[in-house]
mmCIF file of C-alpha atoms in Angstrom:
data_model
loop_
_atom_site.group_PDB
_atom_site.id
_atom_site.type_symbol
_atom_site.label_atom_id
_atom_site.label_comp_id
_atom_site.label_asym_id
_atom_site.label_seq_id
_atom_site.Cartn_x
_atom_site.Cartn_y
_atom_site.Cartn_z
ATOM 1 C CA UNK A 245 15.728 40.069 49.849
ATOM 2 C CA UNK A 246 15.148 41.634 53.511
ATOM 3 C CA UNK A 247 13.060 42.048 56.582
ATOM 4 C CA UNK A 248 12.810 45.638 56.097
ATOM 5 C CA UNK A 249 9.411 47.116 56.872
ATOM 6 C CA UNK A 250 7.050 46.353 54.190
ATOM 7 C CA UNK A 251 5.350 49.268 52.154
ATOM 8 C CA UNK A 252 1.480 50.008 52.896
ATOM 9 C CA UNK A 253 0.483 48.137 49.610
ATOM 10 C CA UNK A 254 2.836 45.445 50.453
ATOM 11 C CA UNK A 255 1.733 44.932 54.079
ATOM 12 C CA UNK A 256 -2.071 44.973 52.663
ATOM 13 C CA UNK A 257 -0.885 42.375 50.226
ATOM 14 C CA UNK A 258 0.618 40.269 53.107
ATOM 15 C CA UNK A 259 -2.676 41.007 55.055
ATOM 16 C CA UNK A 260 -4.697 39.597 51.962
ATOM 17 C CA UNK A 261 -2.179 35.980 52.024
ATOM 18 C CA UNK A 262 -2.384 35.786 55.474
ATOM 19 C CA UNK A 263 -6.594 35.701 55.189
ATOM 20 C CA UNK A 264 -6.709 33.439 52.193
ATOM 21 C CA UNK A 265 -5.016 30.660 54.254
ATOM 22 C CA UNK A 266 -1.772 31.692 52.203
ATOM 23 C CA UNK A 267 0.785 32.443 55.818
ATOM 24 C CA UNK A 268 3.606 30.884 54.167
ATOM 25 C CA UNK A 269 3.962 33.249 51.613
ATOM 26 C CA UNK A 270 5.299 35.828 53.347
ATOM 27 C CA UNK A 271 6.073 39.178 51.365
ATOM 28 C CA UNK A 272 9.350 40.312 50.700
ATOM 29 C CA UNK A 273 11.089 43.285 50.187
ATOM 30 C CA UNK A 274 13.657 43.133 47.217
ATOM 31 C CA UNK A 275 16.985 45.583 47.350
ATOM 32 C CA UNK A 276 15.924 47.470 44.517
ATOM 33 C CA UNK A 277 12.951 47.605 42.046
ATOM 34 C CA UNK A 278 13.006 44.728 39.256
ATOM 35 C CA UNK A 279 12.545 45.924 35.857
ATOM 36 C CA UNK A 280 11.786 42.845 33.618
ATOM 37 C CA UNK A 281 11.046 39.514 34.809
ATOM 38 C CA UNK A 282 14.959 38.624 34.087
ATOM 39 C CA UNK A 283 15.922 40.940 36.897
ATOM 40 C CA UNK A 284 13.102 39.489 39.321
ATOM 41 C CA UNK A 285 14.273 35.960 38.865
ATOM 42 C CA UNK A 286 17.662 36.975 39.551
ATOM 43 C CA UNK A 287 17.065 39.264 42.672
ATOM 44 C CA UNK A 288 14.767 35.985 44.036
ATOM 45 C CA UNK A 289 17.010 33.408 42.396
ATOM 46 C CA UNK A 290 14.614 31.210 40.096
ATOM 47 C CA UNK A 291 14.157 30.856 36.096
ATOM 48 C CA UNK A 292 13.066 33.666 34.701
ATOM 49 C CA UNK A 293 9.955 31.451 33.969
ATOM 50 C CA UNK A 294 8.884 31.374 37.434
ATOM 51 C CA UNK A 295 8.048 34.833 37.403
ATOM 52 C CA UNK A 296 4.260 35.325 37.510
ATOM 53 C CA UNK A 297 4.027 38.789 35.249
ATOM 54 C CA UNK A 298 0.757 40.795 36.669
ATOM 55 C CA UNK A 299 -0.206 42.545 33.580
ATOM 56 C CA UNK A 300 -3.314 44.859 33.095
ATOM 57 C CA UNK A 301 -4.973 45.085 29.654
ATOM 58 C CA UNK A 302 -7.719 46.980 28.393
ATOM 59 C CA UNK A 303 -10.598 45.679 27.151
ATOM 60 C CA UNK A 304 -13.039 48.284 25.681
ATOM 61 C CA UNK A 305 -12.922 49.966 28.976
ATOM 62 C CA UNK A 306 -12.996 47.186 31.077
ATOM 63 C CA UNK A 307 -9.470 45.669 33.193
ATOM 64 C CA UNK A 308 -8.323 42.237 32.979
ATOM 65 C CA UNK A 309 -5.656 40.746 34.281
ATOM 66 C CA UNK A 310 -3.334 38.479 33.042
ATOM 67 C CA UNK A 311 -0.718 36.624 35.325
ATOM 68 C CA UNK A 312 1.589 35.458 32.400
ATOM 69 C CA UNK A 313 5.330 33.317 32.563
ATOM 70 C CA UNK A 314 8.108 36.123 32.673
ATOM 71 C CA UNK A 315 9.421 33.691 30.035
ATOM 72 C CA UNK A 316 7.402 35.003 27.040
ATOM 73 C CA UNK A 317 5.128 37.960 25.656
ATOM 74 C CA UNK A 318 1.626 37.708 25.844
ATOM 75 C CA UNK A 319 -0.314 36.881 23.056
ATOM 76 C CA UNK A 320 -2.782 39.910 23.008
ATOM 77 C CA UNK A 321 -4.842 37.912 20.164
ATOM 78 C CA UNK A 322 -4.734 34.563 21.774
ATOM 79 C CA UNK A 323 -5.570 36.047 25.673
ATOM 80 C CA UNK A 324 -8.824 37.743 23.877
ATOM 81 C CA UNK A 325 -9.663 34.661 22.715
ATOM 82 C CA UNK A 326 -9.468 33.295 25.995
ATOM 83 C CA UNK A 327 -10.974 36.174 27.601
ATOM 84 C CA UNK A 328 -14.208 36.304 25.159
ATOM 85 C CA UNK A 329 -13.347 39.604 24.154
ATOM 86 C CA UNK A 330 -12.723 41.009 20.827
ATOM 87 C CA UNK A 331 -9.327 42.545 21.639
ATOM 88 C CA UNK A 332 -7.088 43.935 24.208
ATOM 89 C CA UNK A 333 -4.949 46.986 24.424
ATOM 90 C CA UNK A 334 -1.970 47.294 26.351
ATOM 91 C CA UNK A 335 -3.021 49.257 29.343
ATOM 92 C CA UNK A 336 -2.084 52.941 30.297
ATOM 93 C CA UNK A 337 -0.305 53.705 33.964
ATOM 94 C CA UNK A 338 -3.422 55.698 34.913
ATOM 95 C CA UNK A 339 -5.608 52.826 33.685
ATOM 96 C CA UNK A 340 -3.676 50.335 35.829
ATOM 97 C CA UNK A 341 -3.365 51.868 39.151
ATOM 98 C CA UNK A 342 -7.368 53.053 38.922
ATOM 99 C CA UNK A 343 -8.003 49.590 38.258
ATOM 100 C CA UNK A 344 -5.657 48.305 40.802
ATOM 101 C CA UNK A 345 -4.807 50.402 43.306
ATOM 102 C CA UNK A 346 -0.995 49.687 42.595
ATOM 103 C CA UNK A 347 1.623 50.373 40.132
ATOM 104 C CA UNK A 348 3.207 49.079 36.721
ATOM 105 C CA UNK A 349 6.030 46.879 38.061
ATOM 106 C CA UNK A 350 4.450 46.085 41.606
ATOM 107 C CA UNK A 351 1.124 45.283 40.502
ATOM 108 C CA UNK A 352 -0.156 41.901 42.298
ATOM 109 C CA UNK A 353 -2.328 39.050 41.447
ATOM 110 C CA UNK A 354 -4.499 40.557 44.684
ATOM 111 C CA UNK A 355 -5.589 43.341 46.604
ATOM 112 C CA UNK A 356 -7.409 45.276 43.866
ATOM 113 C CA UNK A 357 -10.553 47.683 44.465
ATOM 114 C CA UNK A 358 -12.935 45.457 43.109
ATOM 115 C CA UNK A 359 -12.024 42.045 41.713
ATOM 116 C CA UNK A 360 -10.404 41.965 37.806
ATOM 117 C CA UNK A 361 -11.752 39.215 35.173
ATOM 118 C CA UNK A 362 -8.111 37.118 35.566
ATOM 119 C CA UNK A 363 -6.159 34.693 33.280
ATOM 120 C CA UNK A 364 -3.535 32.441 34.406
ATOM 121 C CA UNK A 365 -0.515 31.050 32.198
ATOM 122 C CA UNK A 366 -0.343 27.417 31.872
ATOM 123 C CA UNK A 367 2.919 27.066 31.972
ATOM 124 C CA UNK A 368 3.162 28.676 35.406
ATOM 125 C CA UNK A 369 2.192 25.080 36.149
ATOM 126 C CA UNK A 370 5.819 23.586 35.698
ATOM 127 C CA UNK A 371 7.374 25.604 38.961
ATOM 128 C CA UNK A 372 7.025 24.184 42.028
ATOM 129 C CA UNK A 373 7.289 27.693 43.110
ATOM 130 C CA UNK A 374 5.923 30.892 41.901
ATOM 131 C CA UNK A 375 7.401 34.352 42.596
ATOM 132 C CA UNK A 376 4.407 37.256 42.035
ATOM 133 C CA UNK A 377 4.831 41.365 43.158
ATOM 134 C CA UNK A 378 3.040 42.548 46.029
ATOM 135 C CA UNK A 379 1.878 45.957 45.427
ATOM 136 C CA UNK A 380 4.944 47.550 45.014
ATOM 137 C CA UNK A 381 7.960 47.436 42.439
ATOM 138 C CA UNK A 382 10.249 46.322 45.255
ATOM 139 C CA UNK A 383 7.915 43.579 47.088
ATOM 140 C CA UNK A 384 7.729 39.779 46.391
ATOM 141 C CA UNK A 385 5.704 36.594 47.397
ATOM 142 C CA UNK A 386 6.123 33.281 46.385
ATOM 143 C CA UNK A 387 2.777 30.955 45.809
ATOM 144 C CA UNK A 388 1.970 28.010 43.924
ATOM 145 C CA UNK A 389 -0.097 27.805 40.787
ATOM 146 C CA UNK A 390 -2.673 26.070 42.618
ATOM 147 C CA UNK A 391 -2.487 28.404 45.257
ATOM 148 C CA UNK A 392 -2.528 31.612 42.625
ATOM 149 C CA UNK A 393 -5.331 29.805 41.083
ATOM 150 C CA UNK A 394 -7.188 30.011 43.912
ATOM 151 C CA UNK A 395 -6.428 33.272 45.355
ATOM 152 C CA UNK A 396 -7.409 34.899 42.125
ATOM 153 C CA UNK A 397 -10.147 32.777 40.543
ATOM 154 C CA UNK A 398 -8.447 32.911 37.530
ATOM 155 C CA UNK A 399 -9.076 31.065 34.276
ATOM 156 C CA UNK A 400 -6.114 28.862 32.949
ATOM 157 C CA UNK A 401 -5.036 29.679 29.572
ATOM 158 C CA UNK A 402 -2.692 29.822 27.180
ATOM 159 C CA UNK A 403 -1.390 33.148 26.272
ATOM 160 C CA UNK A 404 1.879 33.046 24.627
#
């Protein structure tokens, strides 16, 4: 990771910690883009599990998020269940970034137009530390459940 200028989405990201009491978790810039989870957790140097996976869904029409373990798939079936929704379909890039602002691979937990209905993964909660993007494929932060919790309003569930 470096101190290399921030991208715009990423410095709006670090704006957004910095306001929600969050100072500590300062964005980061990774060397190159992270393609799965796996390569996140090695570029930051945590399990794989302490990923926090920002994925978008679709359901009918309407964006929720879903901040899931990079150690397993979401359960579309069981994260509808959660959600109160009758289903959810994976998400297009042009759905995403309208509902986000950001992009597939650098989509964060915050700093979306207008807030997203949000679940959290439960088993986030064994980490002491969290690693989540920031906007862009190549920026990083590193939270706390509690403190995701918080900064997102999400609902804890179990979706894998």
């Amino acid at each position: 990771m470096t101190d290399i200028a921030l991208h715009p989405n990423a410095q709006n990201i670090a704006d957004i910690l910095t306001v929600k009491g969050l100072a500590g978790s300062r964005v980061r810039m990774l060397p190159e883009r992270a393609a799965s989870a796996a390569e996140a957790a090695r570029l930051v140097g945590c399990e794989v599990g302490a990923i926090a996976n920002s994925l978008v869904f679709d359901a009918d029409g309407e964006a929720v998020l879903v901040l899931a373990s990079g150690a397993h798939r979401v359960d579309a079936a069981k994260a509808a269940k959660a959600l109160e929704v009758a289903a959810l379909r994976r998400a297009t890039p042009d759905f995403v970034r309208e509902a986000t602002g950001q992009v597939i691979g650098g989509v964060s937990p915050v700093g979306h137009p207008a807030p997203l209905r949000t679940l959290i993964d439960e088993d986030l909660t064994q980490f002491e530390r969290i690693w989540a993007a920031a906007g862009h494929p190549n920026a990083v932060f590193s939270t706390t459940y509690a403190e995701l919790l918080d900064i997102t309003g999400a609902t804890p569930a179990v979706v894998a």
